[in-house]
Structures are given as structure tokens and as C-alpha cells.
Amino acid sequence: MAEEDQWKTAFVTHDGLYEWSRMPFGLRNAGATFVGEMKTILRPVRAFADTYVDDMSVGSGQWSQHMCHVKQYLQVIRDAGITLNLEKCDFGKPEVKLVGHIVGSGYRKADPERTHAMSEMTRPSTKRELRKFLVRFACVANPSPGSPFLSPYRCQWHCSWCDPGTEGHIRG
């Protein structure tokens, strides 16, 4: 946070007046500011690394290449002064959960824990029901369409009424 803007974050406690020296979550636009800053920080490694809010990931085609990418990624994070919580990090796993998806070597699929209720839903028959469904479906949509390692893989979520040939009419 810029030093000249720290006074805007001031708060009072019984011990005195305090100001944040870093951007606290909860301030208006703090999330958007954080995401923008992370995109800027990760720009040198954007060919193989991506972030979605506070979920960061590195994807590579081969293990030896992946180790080089992870090393470069961690150096960028270190140079930016970012501290990672190792309890929340996954390294060297064949598949990981990432923003409602399970991502592995060469595939991405929706997390069954997130899609179970959706697969049991009845087919929407009105525009209002369709809107409600689409809002719920957003959790399994690809959160980062430009992501270099997620985009080639198709979502494998399926529901019984999405089969080709089913009538696609929604009444208003």
C-alpha cells in the first residue's frame, strides 16, 4: 500500500490509533486490487502460472519442466516479498483441487463434491429457473479462460437433461 494512502485505513482501539501498512481484506476494492497485483507479480511466469483470487497454480507438460517452472515461480513469489502458507500448498501431487476443479496431468474435471447437487437438479422450465441454474453452474465454469494449462481441457460435468437431442425450449 502506498504510504500516502495508509491514513485512509486508520482505525481506533482502546490502545490508540492504527493504520494498515499493507492492504487489508474488507476494504472496498481490496480483492480487486489484490488480484490485479498478483497478475502483475506473476507476469514473468504467466506462460505456466496463473492465479484466481488467492489460489495460485503452476502447470507444465512434463515433470522435469514442471520442476523448473516451480523454481521460477517460487523465485518470483520470493522477490515480491510474498509469504506462502505451506499448510495450504500442494507440491508434487498427481492431481489437486483448484477453484472447484480437479486438475491433473493432462486433464481437468469438475469436482464431484461441487457438482453432485447440480446433477440431481430438475431441468429448468422458466427463465427464472434457468437464471438460478446458471448462477449455480458458474461454480464449475472455468474461472480463468485464458489460463495456459486449463483451457485445452474440456469440463466433464454432465446432467441427464443436457443430452443432445433434448428439447431446448424455455418458456418465459
mmCIF file of N, CA and C in Angstrom, residues 55-161:
data_model
loop_
_atom_site.group_PDB
_atom_site.id
_atom_site.type_symbol
_atom_site.label_atom_id
_atom_site.label_comp_id
_atom_site.label_asym_id
_atom_site.label_seq_id
_atom_site.Cartn_x
_atom_site.Cartn_y
_atom_site.Cartn_z
ATOM 1 N N ASP A 55 -5.909 -18.384 -5.018
ATOM 2 C CA ASP A 55 -5.475 -19.711 -5.467
ATOM 3 C C ASP A 55 -4.484 -19.526 -6.601
ATOM 4 N N MET A 56 -3.258 -19.990 -6.384
ATOM 5 C CA MET A 56 -2.222 -19.873 -7.399
ATOM 6 C C MET A 56 -1.812 -21.267 -7.835
ATOM 7 N N SER A 57 -1.429 -21.404 -9.103
ATOM 8 C CA SER A 57 -1.078 -22.723 -9.616
ATOM 9 C C SER A 57 -0.023 -22.627 -10.702
ATOM 10 N N VAL A 58 0.714 -23.731 -10.835
ATOM 11 C CA VAL A 58 1.740 -23.861 -11.863
ATOM 12 C C VAL A 58 1.426 -25.134 -12.634
ATOM 13 N N GLY A 59 1.370 -25.049 -13.954
ATOM 14 C CA GLY A 59 1.082 -26.222 -14.781
ATOM 15 C C GLY A 59 2.135 -26.399 -15.851
ATOM 16 N N SER A 60 2.548 -27.643 -16.070
ATOM 17 C CA SER A 60 3.584 -27.951 -17.053
ATOM 18 C C SER A 60 3.263 -29.265 -17.734
ATOM 19 N N GLY A 61 3.879 -29.484 -18.894
ATOM 20 C CA GLY A 61 3.642 -30.698 -19.654
ATOM 21 C C GLY A 61 4.423 -31.909 -19.168
ATOM 22 N N GLN A 62 5.619 -31.695 -18.640
ATOM 23 C CA GLN A 62 6.474 -32.795 -18.187
ATOM 24 C C GLN A 62 7.023 -32.483 -16.804
ATOM 25 N N TRP A 63 7.363 -33.541 -16.063
ATOM 26 C CA TRP A 63 7.828 -33.383 -14.684
ATOM 27 C C TRP A 63 9.096 -32.538 -14.598
ATOM 28 N N SER A 64 10.100 -32.810 -15.443
ATOM 29 C CA SER A 64 11.360 -32.051 -15.378
ATOM 30 C C SER A 64 11.103 -30.578 -15.687
ATOM 31 N N GLN A 65 10.242 -30.327 -16.665
ATOM 32 C CA GLN A 65 9.872 -28.951 -16.996
ATOM 33 C C GLN A 65 9.115 -28.314 -15.824
ATOM 34 N N HIS A 66 8.252 -29.105 -15.178
ATOM 35 C CA HIS A 66 7.467 -28.603 -14.060
ATOM 36 C C HIS A 66 8.375 -28.157 -12.905
ATOM 37 N N MET A 67 9.415 -28.932 -12.635
ATOM 38 C CA MET A 67 10.324 -28.562 -11.546
ATOM 39 C C MET A 67 11.004 -27.219 -11.839
ATOM 40 N N CYS A 68 11.390 -26.982 -13.079
ATOM 41 C CA CYS A 68 11.978 -25.690 -13.459
ATOM 42 C C CYS A 68 10.951 -24.567 -13.311
ATOM 43 N N HIS A 69 9.712 -24.849 -13.723
ATOM 44 C CA HIS A 69 8.656 -23.840 -13.606
ATOM 45 C C HIS A 69 8.368 -23.495 -12.152
ATOM 46 N N VAL A 70 8.296 -24.513 -11.291
ATOM 47 C CA VAL A 70 8.043 -24.261 -9.866
ATOM 48 C C VAL A 70 9.168 -23.419 -9.276
ATOM 49 N N LYS A 71 10.403 -23.733 -9.632
ATOM 50 C CA LYS A 71 11.545 -22.966 -9.124
ATOM 51 C C LYS A 71 11.439 -21.498 -9.559
ATOM 52 N N GLN A 72 11.127 -21.257 -10.834
ATOM 53 C CA GLN A 72 10.975 -19.881 -11.329
ATOM 54 C C GLN A 72 9.819 -19.171 -10.616
ATOM 55 N N TYR A 73 8.722 -19.880 -10.452
ATOM 56 C CA TYR A 73 7.534 -19.337 -9.798
ATOM 57 C C TYR A 73 7.863 -18.933 -8.354
ATOM 58 N N LEU A 74 8.504 -19.833 -7.615
ATOM 59 C CA LEU A 74 8.842 -19.534 -6.222
ATOM 60 C C LEU A 74 9.820 -18.367 -6.118
ATOM 61 N N GLN A 75 10.706 -18.217 -7.093
ATOM 62 C CA GLN A 75 11.628 -17.085 -7.086
ATOM 63 C C GLN A 75 10.871 -15.776 -7.293
ATOM 64 N N VAL A 76 9.902 -15.777 -8.188
ATOM 65 C CA VAL A 76 9.079 -14.575 -8.423
ATOM 66 C C VAL A 76 8.310 -14.222 -7.148
ATOM 67 N N ILE A 77 7.737 -15.233 -6.495
ATOM 68 C CA ILE A 77 6.997 -15.013 -5.245
ATOM 69 C C ILE A 77 7.927 -14.456 -4.170
ATOM 70 N N ARG A 78 9.114 -15.026 -4.048
ATOM 71 C CA ARG A 78 10.094 -14.549 -3.054
ATOM 72 C C ARG A 78 10.496 -13.108 -3.348
ATOM 73 N N ASP A 79 10.799 -12.812 -4.619
ATOM 74 C CA ASP A 79 11.223 -11.455 -4.990
ATOM 75 C C ASP A 79 10.143 -10.420 -4.690
ATOM 76 N N ALA A 80 8.879 -10.831 -4.744
ATOM 77 C CA ALA A 80 7.766 -9.917 -4.464
ATOM 78 C C ALA A 80 7.513 -9.764 -2.964
ATOM 79 N N GLY A 81 8.196 -10.569 -2.149
ATOM 80 C CA GLY A 81 8.010 -10.482 -0.700
ATOM 81 C C GLY A 81 6.757 -11.168 -0.205
ATOM 82 N N ILE A 82 6.237 -12.108 -0.984
ATOM 83 C CA ILE A 82 5.024 -12.828 -0.608
ATOM 84 C C ILE A 82 5.395 -14.062 0.204
ATOM 85 N N THR A 83 4.640 -14.303 1.253
ATOM 86 C CA THR A 83 4.840 -15.484 2.086
ATOM 87 C C THR A 83 3.728 -16.485 1.792
ATOM 88 N N LEU A 84 4.093 -17.721 1.498
ATOM 89 C CA LEU A 84 3.115 -18.770 1.244
ATOM 90 C C LEU A 84 2.870 -19.554 2.524
ATOM 91 N N ASN A 85 1.653 -19.974 2.740
ATOM 92 C CA ASN A 85 1.304 -20.826 3.875
ATOM 93 C C ASN A 85 1.477 -22.268 3.415
ATOM 94 N N LEU A 86 2.545 -22.925 3.850
ATOM 95 C CA LEU A 86 2.859 -24.271 3.371
ATOM 96 C C LEU A 86 1.771 -25.287 3.690
ATOM 97 N N GLU A 87 0.983 -25.055 4.730
ATOM 98 C CA GLU A 87 -0.108 -25.972 5.058
ATOM 99 C C GLU A 87 -1.196 -25.949 3.975
ATOM 100 N N LYS A 88 -1.261 -24.865 3.220
ATOM 101 C CA LYS A 88 -2.265 -24.746 2.163
ATOM 102 C C LYS A 88 -1.685 -25.020 0.780
ATOM 103 N N CYS A 89 -0.416 -25.404 0.694
ATOM 104 C CA CYS A 89 0.242 -25.655 -0.580
ATOM 105 C C CYS A 89 0.278 -27.148 -0.877
ATOM 106 N N ASP A 90 0.148 -27.498 -2.152
ATOM 107 C CA ASP A 90 0.268 -28.875 -2.624
ATOM 108 C C ASP A 90 1.396 -28.924 -3.638
ATOM 109 N N PHE A 91 2.400 -29.766 -3.379
ATOM 110 C CA PHE A 91 3.522 -29.916 -4.297
ATOM 111 C C PHE A 91 3.663 -31.379 -4.703
ATOM 112 N N GLY A 92 3.924 -31.621 -5.971
ATOM 113 C CA GLY A 92 4.243 -32.961 -6.456
ATOM 114 C C GLY A 92 3.109 -33.963 -6.392
ATOM 115 N N LYS A 93 1.883 -33.501 -6.411
ATOM 116 C CA LYS A 93 0.741 -34.413 -6.348
ATOM 117 C C LYS A 93 0.233 -34.687 -7.759
ATOM 118 N N PRO A 94 -0.270 -35.907 -8.016
ATOM 119 C CA PRO A 94 -0.767 -36.218 -9.361
ATOM 120 C C PRO A 94 -2.015 -35.417 -9.740
ATOM 121 N N GLU A 95 -2.792 -34.992 -8.749
ATOM 122 C CA GLU A 95 -3.924 -34.125 -9.015
ATOM 123 C C GLU A 95 -4.197 -33.266 -7.782
ATOM 124 N N VAL A 96 -4.725 -32.073 -8.028
ATOM 125 C CA VAL A 96 -5.032 -31.136 -6.951
ATOM 126 C C VAL A 96 -6.400 -30.514 -7.197
ATOM 127 N N LYS A 97 -7.025 -30.053 -6.128
ATOM 128 C CA LYS A 97 -8.278 -29.306 -6.239
ATOM 129 C C LYS A 97 -7.933 -27.845 -6.441
ATOM 130 N N LEU A 98 -8.571 -27.249 -7.451
ATOM 131 C CA LEU A 98 -8.286 -25.864 -7.788
ATOM 132 C C LEU A 98 -9.573 -25.198 -8.242
ATOM 133 N N VAL A 99 -10.095 -24.305 -7.444
ATOM 134 C CA VAL A 99 -11.262 -23.490 -7.776
ATOM 135 C C VAL A 99 -12.413 -24.340 -8.318
ATOM 136 N N GLY A 100 -12.818 -25.347 -7.559
ATOM 137 C CA GLY A 100 -13.956 -26.167 -7.948
ATOM 138 C C GLY A 100 -13.661 -27.216 -8.999
ATOM 139 N N HIS A 101 -12.386 -27.417 -9.319
ATOM 140 C CA HIS A 101 -11.981 -28.401 -10.312
ATOM 141 C C HIS A 101 -10.951 -29.350 -9.703
ATOM 142 N N ILE A 102 -10.803 -30.487 -10.337
ATOM 143 C CA ILE A 102 -9.697 -31.385 -10.033
ATOM 144 C C ILE A 102 -8.810 -31.354 -11.266
ATOM 145 N N VAL A 103 -7.576 -30.899 -11.083
ATOM 146 C CA VAL A 103 -6.643 -30.724 -12.186
ATOM 147 C C VAL A 103 -5.523 -31.732 -12.017
ATOM 148 N N GLY A 104 -5.203 -32.449 -13.092
ATOM 149 C CA GLY A 104 -4.125 -33.429 -13.067
ATOM 150 C C GLY A 104 -3.285 -33.308 -14.316
ATOM 151 N N SER A 105 -2.458 -34.295 -14.538
ATOM 152 C CA SER A 105 -1.572 -34.290 -15.691
ATOM 153 C C SER A 105 -2.388 -34.503 -16.967
ATOM 154 N N GLY A 106 -2.662 -33.438 -17.687
ATOM 155 C CA GLY A 106 -3.364 -33.527 -18.953
ATOM 156 C C GLY A 106 -4.875 -33.528 -18.869
ATOM 157 N N TYR A 107 -5.455 -33.239 -17.722
ATOM 158 C CA TYR A 107 -6.916 -33.200 -17.634
ATOM 159 C C TYR A 107 -7.387 -32.224 -16.573
ATOM 160 N N ARG A 108 -8.640 -31.835 -16.729
ATOM 161 C CA ARG A 108 -9.334 -31.009 -15.746
ATOM 162 C C ARG A 108 -10.776 -31.495 -15.721
ATOM 163 N N LYS A 109 -11.306 -31.684 -14.530
ATOM 164 C CA LYS A 109 -12.709 -32.081 -14.416
ATOM 165 C C LYS A 109 -13.319 -31.362 -13.222
ATOM 166 N N ALA A 110 -14.612 -31.219 -13.278
ATOM 167 C CA ALA A 110 -15.313 -30.565 -12.179
ATOM 168 C C ALA A 110 -15.220 -31.446 -10.936
ATOM 169 N N ASP A 111 -15.084 -30.825 -9.781
ATOM 170 C CA ASP A 111 -15.015 -31.544 -8.513
ATOM 171 C C ASP A 111 -16.384 -32.150 -8.221
ATOM 172 N N PRO A 112 -16.473 -33.478 -8.094
ATOM 173 C CA PRO A 112 -17.774 -34.112 -7.851
ATOM 174 C C PRO A 112 -18.480 -33.596 -6.595
ATOM 175 N N GLU A 113 -17.731 -33.166 -5.602
ATOM 176 C CA GLU A 113 -18.347 -32.602 -4.394
ATOM 177 C C GLU A 113 -19.131 -31.344 -4.725
ATOM 178 N N ARG A 114 -18.675 -30.611 -5.733
ATOM 179 C CA ARG A 114 -19.331 -29.363 -6.112
ATOM 180 C C ARG A 114 -20.469 -29.575 -7.103
ATOM 181 N N THR A 115 -20.457 -30.680 -7.831
ATOM 182 C CA THR A 115 -21.446 -30.870 -8.901
ATOM 183 C C THR A 115 -22.541 -31.873 -8.557
ATOM 184 N N HIS A 116 -22.421 -32.590 -7.448
ATOM 185 C CA HIS A 116 -23.396 -33.627 -7.118
ATOM 186 C C HIS A 116 -24.823 -33.060 -7.070
ATOM 187 N N ALA A 117 -24.997 -31.989 -6.340
ATOM 188 C CA ALA A 117 -26.338 -31.406 -6.218
ATOM 189 C C ALA A 117 -26.843 -30.906 -7.563
ATOM 190 N N MET A 118 -25.957 -30.405 -8.398
ATOM 191 C CA MET A 118 -26.368 -29.894 -9.697
ATOM 192 C C MET A 118 -26.825 -31.023 -10.614
ATOM 193 N N SER A 119 -26.183 -32.174 -10.529
ATOM 194 C CA SER A 119 -26.570 -33.281 -11.397
ATOM 195 C C SER A 119 -27.935 -33.844 -11.011
ATOM 196 N N GLU A 120 -28.375 -33.560 -9.794
ATOM 197 C CA GLU A 120 -29.677 -34.025 -9.323
ATOM 198 C C GLU A 120 -30.793 -33.008 -9.562
ATOM 199 N N MET A 121 -30.434 -31.833 -10.066
ATOM 200 C CA MET A 121 -31.437 -30.784 -10.276
ATOM 201 C C MET A 121 -32.386 -31.156 -11.407
ATOM 202 N N THR A 122 -33.612 -30.663 -11.303
ATOM 203 C CA THR A 122 -34.565 -30.861 -12.388
ATOM 204 C C THR A 122 -34.279 -29.850 -13.489
ATOM 205 N N ARG A 123 -34.697 -30.167 -14.674
ATOM 206 C CA ARG A 123 -34.474 -29.297 -15.827
ATOM 207 C C ARG A 123 -35.230 -27.984 -15.638
ATOM 208 N N PRO A 124 -34.569 -26.829 -15.825
ATOM 209 C CA PRO A 124 -35.275 -25.553 -15.696
ATOM 210 C C PRO A 124 -36.330 -25.413 -16.794
ATOM 211 N N SER A 125 -37.481 -24.880 -16.426
ATOM 212 C CA SER A 125 -38.550 -24.736 -17.413
ATOM 213 C C SER A 125 -38.981 -23.286 -17.604
ATOM 214 N N THR A 126 -38.467 -22.385 -16.780
ATOM 215 C CA THR A 126 -38.783 -20.963 -16.941
ATOM 216 C C THR A 126 -37.469 -20.182 -16.995
ATOM 217 N N LYS A 127 -37.552 -18.939 -17.445
ATOM 218 C CA LYS A 127 -36.354 -18.108 -17.498
ATOM 219 C C LYS A 127 -35.780 -17.904 -16.095
ATOM 220 N N ARG A 128 -36.649 -17.735 -15.126
ATOM 221 C CA ARG A 128 -36.188 -17.526 -13.751
ATOM 222 C C ARG A 128 -35.431 -18.754 -13.240
ATOM 223 N N GLU A 129 -35.989 -19.948 -13.478
ATOM 224 C CA GLU A 129 -35.306 -21.184 -13.068
ATOM 225 C C GLU A 129 -33.980 -21.338 -13.806
ATOM 226 N N LEU A 130 -33.955 -20.964 -15.084
ATOM 227 C CA LEU A 130 -32.722 -21.047 -15.859
ATOM 228 C C LEU A 130 -31.664 -20.117 -15.286
ATOM 229 N N ARG A 131 -32.054 -18.893 -14.932
ATOM 230 C CA ARG A 131 -31.103 -17.955 -14.326
ATOM 231 C C ARG A 131 -30.534 -18.513 -13.026
ATOM 232 N N LYS A 132 -31.402 -19.087 -12.193
ATOM 233 C CA LYS A 132 -30.939 -19.670 -10.929
ATOM 234 C C LYS A 132 -29.948 -20.805 -11.201
ATOM 235 N N PHE A 133 -30.267 -21.630 -12.205
ATOM 236 C CA PHE A 133 -29.374 -22.726 -12.546
ATOM 237 C C PHE A 133 -28.019 -22.204 -13.014
ATOM 238 N N LEU A 134 -28.019 -21.182 -13.881
ATOM 239 C CA LEU A 134 -26.768 -20.657 -14.421
ATOM 240 C C LEU A 134 -25.884 -20.062 -13.339
ATOM 241 N N VAL A 135 -26.489 -19.436 -12.340
ATOM 242 C CA VAL A 135 -25.713 -18.912 -11.217
ATOM 243 C C VAL A 135 -25.039 -20.064 -10.481
ATOM 244 N N ARG A 136 -25.772 -21.140 -10.266
ATOM 245 C CA ARG A 136 -25.187 -22.297 -9.588
ATOM 246 C C ARG A 136 -24.134 -22.971 -10.448
ATOM 247 N N PHE A 137 -24.344 -22.980 -11.762
ATOM 248 C CA PHE A 137 -23.405 -23.615 -12.672
ATOM 249 C C PHE A 137 -22.084 -22.868 -12.734
ATOM 250 N N ALA A 138 -22.084 -21.581 -12.424
ATOM 251 C CA ALA A 138 -20.873 -20.768 -12.515
ATOM 252 C C ALA A 138 -19.738 -21.336 -11.668
ATOM 253 N N CYS A 139 -20.067 -22.091 -10.612
ATOM 254 C CA CYS A 139 -19.003 -22.623 -9.751
ATOM 255 C C CYS A 139 -18.159 -23.664 -10.456
ATOM 256 N N VAL A 140 -18.656 -24.279 -11.541
ATOM 257 C CA VAL A 140 -17.847 -25.263 -12.252
ATOM 258 C C VAL A 140 -17.358 -24.733 -13.596
ATOM 259 N N ALA A 141 -17.716 -23.500 -13.923
ATOM 260 C CA ALA A 141 -17.218 -22.907 -15.155
ATOM 261 C C ALA A 141 -15.738 -22.600 -14.977
ATOM 262 N N ASN A 142 -15.004 -22.586 -16.049
ATOM 263 C CA ASN A 142 -13.572 -22.307 -15.972
ATOM 264 C C ASN A 142 -13.372 -20.876 -15.471
ATOM 265 N N PRO A 143 -12.750 -20.686 -14.296
ATOM 266 C CA PRO A 143 -12.617 -19.356 -13.724
ATOM 267 C C PRO A 143 -11.606 -18.487 -14.458
ATOM 268 N N SER A 144 -10.765 -19.073 -15.260
ATOM 269 C CA SER A 144 -9.717 -18.322 -15.918
ATOM 270 C C SER A 144 -9.591 -18.781 -17.363
ATOM 271 N N PRO A 145 -10.464 -18.288 -18.245
ATOM 272 C CA PRO A 145 -10.496 -18.788 -19.616
ATOM 273 C C PRO A 145 -9.164 -18.679 -20.345
ATOM 274 N N GLY A 146 -8.338 -17.711 -20.015
ATOM 275 C CA GLY A 146 -7.056 -17.550 -20.699
ATOM 276 C C GLY A 146 -5.944 -18.374 -20.094
ATOM 277 N N SER A 147 -6.255 -19.179 -19.106
ATOM 278 C CA SER A 147 -5.233 -19.952 -18.423
ATOM 279 C C SER A 147 -4.530 -20.890 -19.402
ATOM 280 N N PRO A 148 -3.200 -20.845 -19.462
ATOM 281 C CA PRO A 148 -2.484 -21.621 -20.464
ATOM 282 C C PRO A 148 -2.552 -23.126 -20.248
ATOM 283 N N PHE A 149 -2.840 -23.574 -19.040
ATOM 284 C CA PHE A 149 -2.831 -25.015 -18.829
ATOM 285 C C PHE A 149 -4.190 -25.601 -18.529
ATOM 286 N N LEU A 150 -5.220 -24.780 -18.390
ATOM 287 C CA LEU A 150 -6.562 -25.314 -18.188
ATOM 288 C C LEU A 150 -7.391 -25.295 -19.460
ATOM 289 N N SER A 151 -7.154 -24.327 -20.332
ATOM 290 C CA SER A 151 -8.035 -24.140 -21.476
ATOM 291 C C SER A 151 -8.111 -25.318 -22.442
ATOM 292 N N PRO A 152 -7.072 -26.140 -22.649
ATOM 293 C CA PRO A 152 -7.228 -27.219 -23.625
ATOM 294 C C PRO A 152 -8.138 -28.343 -23.150
ATOM 295 N N TYR A 153 -8.477 -28.363 -21.881
ATOM 296 C CA TYR A 153 -9.217 -29.493 -21.343
ATOM 297 C C TYR A 153 -10.684 -29.138 -21.191
ATOM 298 N N ARG A 154 -11.537 -30.038 -21.565
ATOM 299 C CA ARG A 154 -12.970 -29.794 -21.506
ATOM 300 C C ARG A 154 -13.524 -30.178 -20.150
ATOM 301 N N CYS A 155 -14.516 -29.449 -19.725
ATOM 302 C CA CYS A 155 -15.207 -29.774 -18.486
ATOM 303 C C CYS A 155 -15.967 -31.085 -18.684
ATOM 304 N N GLN A 156 -15.922 -31.988 -17.710
ATOM 305 C CA GLN A 156 -16.541 -33.291 -17.849
ATOM 306 C C GLN A 156 -17.823 -33.415 -17.038
ATOM 307 N N TRP A 157 -18.409 -32.279 -16.628
ATOM 308 C CA TRP A 157 -19.641 -32.321 -15.861
ATOM 309 C C TRP A 157 -20.787 -32.690 -16.787
ATOM 310 N N HIS A 158 -21.726 -33.456 -16.296
ATOM 311 C CA HIS A 158 -22.821 -33.930 -17.134
ATOM 312 C C HIS A 158 -24.108 -34.003 -16.311
ATOM 313 N N CYS A 159 -25.216 -33.671 -16.935
ATOM 314 C CA CYS A 159 -26.514 -33.863 -16.312
ATOM 315 C C CYS A 159 -27.416 -34.561 -17.316
ATOM 316 N N SER A 160 -28.407 -35.267 -16.833
ATOM 317 C CA SER A 160 -29.229 -36.114 -17.704
ATOM 318 C C SER A 160 -30.006 -35.324 -18.742
ATOM 319 N N TRP A 161 -30.392 -34.085 -18.455
ATOM 320 C CA TRP A 161 -31.204 -33.342 -19.398
ATOM 321 C C TRP A 161 -30.381 -32.477 -20.339
#
